mmCIF file of N, CA and C in Angstrom:
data_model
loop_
_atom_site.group_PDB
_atom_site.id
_atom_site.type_symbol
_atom_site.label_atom_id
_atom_site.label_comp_id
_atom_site.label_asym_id
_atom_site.label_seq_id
_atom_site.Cartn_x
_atom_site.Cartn_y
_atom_site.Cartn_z
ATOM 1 N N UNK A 1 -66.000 40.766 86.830
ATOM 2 C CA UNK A 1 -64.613 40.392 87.021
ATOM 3 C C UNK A 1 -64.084 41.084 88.279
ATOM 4 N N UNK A 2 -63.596 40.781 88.882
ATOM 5 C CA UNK A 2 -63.120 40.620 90.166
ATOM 6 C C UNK A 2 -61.673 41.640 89.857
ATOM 7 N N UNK A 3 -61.260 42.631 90.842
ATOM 8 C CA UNK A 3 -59.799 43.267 90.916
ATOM 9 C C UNK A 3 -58.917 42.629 91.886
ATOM 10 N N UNK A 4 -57.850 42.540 91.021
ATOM 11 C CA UNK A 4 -56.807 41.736 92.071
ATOM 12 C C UNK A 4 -55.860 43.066 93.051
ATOM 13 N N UNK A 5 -55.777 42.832 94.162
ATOM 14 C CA UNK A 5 -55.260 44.048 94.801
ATOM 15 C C UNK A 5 -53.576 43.209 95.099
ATOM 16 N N UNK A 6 -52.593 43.930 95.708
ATOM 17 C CA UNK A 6 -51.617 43.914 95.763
ATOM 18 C C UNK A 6 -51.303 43.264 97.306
ATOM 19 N N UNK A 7 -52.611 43.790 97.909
ATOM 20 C CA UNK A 7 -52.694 43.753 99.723
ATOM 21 C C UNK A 7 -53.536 42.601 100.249
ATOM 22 N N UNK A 8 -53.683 41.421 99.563
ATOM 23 C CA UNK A 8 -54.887 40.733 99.784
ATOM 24 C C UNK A 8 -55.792 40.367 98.672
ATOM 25 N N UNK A 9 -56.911 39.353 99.091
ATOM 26 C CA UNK A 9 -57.521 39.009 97.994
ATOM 27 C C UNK A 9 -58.146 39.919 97.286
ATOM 28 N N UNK A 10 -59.146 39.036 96.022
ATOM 29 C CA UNK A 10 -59.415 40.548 95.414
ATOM 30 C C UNK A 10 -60.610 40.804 95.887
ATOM 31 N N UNK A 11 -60.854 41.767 95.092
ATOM 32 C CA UNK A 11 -61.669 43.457 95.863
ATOM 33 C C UNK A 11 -63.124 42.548 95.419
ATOM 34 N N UNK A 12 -63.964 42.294 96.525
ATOM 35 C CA UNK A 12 -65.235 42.434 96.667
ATOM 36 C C UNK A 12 -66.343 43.564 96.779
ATOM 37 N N UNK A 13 -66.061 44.639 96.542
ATOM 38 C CA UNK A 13 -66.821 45.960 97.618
ATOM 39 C C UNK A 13 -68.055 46.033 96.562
ATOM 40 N N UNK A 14 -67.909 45.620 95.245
ATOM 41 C CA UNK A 14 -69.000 45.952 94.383
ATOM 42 C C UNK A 14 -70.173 44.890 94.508
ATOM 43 N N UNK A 15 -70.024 43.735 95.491
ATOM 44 C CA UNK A 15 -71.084 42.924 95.696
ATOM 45 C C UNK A 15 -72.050 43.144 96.401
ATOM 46 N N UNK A 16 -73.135 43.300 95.977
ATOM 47 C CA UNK A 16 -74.174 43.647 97.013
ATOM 48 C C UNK A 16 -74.966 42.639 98.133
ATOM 49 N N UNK A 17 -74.592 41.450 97.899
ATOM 50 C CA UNK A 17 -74.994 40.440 98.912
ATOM 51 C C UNK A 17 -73.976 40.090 99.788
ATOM 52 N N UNK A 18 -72.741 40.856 99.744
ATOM 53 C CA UNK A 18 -71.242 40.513 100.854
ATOM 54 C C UNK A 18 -71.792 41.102 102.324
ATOM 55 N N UNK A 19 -72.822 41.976 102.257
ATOM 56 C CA UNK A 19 -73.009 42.707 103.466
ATOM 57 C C UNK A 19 -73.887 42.344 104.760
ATOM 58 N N UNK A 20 -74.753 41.615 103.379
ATOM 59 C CA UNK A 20 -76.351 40.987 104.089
ATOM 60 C C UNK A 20 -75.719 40.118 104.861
ATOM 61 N N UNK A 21 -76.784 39.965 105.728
ATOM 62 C CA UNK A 21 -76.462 38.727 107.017
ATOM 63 C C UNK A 21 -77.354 37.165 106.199
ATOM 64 N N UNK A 22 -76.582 36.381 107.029
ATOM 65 C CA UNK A 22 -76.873 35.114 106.350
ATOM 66 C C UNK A 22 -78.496 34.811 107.088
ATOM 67 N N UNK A 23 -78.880 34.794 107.998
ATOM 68 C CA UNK A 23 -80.266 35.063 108.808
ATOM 69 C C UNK A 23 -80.506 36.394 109.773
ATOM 70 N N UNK A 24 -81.965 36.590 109.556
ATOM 71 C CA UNK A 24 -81.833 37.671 110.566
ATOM 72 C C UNK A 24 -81.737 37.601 112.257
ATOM 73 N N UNK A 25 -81.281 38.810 112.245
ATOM 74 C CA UNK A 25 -80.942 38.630 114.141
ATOM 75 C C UNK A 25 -81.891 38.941 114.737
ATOM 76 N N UNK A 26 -81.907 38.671 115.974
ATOM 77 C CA UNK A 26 -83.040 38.991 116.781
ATOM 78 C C UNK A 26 -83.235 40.377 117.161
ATOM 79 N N UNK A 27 -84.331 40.899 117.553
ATOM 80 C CA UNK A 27 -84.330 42.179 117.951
ATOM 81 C C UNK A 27 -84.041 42.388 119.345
ATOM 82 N N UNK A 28 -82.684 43.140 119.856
ATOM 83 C CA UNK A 28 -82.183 42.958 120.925
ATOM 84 C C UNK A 28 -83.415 44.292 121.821
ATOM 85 N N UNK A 29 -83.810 44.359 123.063
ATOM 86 C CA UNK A 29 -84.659 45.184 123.516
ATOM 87 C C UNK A 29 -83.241 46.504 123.892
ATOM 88 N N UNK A 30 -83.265 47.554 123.234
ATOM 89 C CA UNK A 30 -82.859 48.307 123.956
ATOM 90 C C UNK A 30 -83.106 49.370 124.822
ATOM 91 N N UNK A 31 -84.472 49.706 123.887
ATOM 92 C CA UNK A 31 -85.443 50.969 124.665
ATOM 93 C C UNK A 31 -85.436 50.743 126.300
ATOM 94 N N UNK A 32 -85.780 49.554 126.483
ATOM 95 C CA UNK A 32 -86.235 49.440 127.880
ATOM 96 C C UNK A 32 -84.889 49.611 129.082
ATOM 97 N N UNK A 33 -83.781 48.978 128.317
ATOM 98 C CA UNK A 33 -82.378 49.200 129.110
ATOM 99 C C UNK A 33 -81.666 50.692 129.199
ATOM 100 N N UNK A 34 -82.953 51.646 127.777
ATOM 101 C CA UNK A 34 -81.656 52.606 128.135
ATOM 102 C C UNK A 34 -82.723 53.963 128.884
ATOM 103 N N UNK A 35 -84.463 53.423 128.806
ATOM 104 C CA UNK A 35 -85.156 54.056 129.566
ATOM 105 C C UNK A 35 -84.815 53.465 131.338
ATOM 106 N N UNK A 36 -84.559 52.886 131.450
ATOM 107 C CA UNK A 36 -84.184 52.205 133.197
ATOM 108 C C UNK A 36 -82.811 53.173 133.586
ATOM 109 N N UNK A 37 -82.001 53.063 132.352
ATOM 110 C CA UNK A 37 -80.612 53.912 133.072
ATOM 111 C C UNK A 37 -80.839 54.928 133.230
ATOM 112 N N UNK A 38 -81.504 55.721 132.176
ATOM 113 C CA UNK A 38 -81.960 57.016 132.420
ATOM 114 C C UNK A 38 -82.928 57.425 133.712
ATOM 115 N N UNK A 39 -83.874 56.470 134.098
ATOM 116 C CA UNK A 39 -84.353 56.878 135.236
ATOM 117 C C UNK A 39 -83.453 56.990 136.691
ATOM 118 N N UNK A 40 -82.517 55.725 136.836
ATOM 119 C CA UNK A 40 -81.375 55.832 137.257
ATOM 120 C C UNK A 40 -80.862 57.133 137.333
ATOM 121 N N UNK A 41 -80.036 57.356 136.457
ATOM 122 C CA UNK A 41 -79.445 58.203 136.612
ATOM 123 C C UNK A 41 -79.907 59.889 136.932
ATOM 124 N N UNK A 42 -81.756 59.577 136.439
ATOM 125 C CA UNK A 42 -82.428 61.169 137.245
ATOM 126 C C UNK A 42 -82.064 60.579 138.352
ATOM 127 N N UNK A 43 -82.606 59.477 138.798
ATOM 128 C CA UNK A 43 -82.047 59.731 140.851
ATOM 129 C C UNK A 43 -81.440 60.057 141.494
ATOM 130 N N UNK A 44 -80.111 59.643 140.841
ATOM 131 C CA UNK A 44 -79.021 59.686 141.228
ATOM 132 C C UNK A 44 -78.828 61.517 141.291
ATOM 133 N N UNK A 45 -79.138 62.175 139.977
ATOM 134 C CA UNK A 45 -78.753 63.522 139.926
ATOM 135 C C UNK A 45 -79.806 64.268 141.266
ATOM 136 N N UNK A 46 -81.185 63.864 141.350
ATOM 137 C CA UNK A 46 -81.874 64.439 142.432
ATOM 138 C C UNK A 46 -81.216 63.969 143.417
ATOM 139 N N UNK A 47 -80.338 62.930 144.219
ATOM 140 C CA UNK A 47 -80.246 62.487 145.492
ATOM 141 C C UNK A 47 -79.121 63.741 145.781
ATOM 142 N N UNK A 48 -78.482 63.960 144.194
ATOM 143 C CA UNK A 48 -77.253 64.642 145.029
ATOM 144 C C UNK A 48 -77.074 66.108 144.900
ATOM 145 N N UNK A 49 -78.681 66.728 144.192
ATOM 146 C CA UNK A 49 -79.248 68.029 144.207
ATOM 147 C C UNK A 49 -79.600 68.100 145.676
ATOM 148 N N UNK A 50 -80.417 67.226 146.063
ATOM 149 C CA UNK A 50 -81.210 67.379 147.675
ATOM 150 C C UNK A 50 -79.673 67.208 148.456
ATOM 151 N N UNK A 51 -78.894 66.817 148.381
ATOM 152 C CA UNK A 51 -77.657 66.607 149.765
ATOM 153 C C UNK A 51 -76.564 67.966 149.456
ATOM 154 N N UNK A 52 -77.035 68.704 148.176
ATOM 155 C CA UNK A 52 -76.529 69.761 147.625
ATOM 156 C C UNK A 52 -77.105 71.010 148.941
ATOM 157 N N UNK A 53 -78.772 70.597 148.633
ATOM 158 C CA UNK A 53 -79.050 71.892 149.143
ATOM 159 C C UNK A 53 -80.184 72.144 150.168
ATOM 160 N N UNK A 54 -79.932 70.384 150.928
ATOM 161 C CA UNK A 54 -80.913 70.055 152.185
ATOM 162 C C UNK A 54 -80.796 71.189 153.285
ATOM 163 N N UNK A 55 -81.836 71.383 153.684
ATOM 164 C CA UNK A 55 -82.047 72.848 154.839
ATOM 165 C C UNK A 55 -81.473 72.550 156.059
ATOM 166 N N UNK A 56 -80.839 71.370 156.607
ATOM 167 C CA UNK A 56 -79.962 71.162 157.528
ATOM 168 C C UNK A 56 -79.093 71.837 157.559
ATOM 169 N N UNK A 57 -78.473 72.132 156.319
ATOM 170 C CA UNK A 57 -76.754 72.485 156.304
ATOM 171 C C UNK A 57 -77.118 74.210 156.369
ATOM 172 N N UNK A 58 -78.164 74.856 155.906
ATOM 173 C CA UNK A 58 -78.580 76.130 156.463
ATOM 174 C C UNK A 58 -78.721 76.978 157.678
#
């Protein structure tokens, strides 16, 4: 039996199939997008270590 709430319909939370997805989703690649930024972003931190402390400015 179902609770009627005051705020809206009634209370579903005790169903255990409300959550599941109706098909499954695809597996989005993320590893590879967040290994690329990360290499990125070492570069970025070495380009601006070396302009930090290039032997010119010595």
């Amino acid at each position: 039996m179902l609770k009627e709430s005051l705020h809206g319909p009634a209370d579903r939370s005790s169903d255990p199939g409300l959550l599941q997805p109706d098909r499954p989703r695809p597996a989005r690649p993320g590893a590879p997008v967040i290994l690329f930024l990360a290499v990125v972003a070492a570069l970025v931190a070495a380009y601006l270590v070396y302009a930090l402390l290039r032997p010119e400015d010595f």
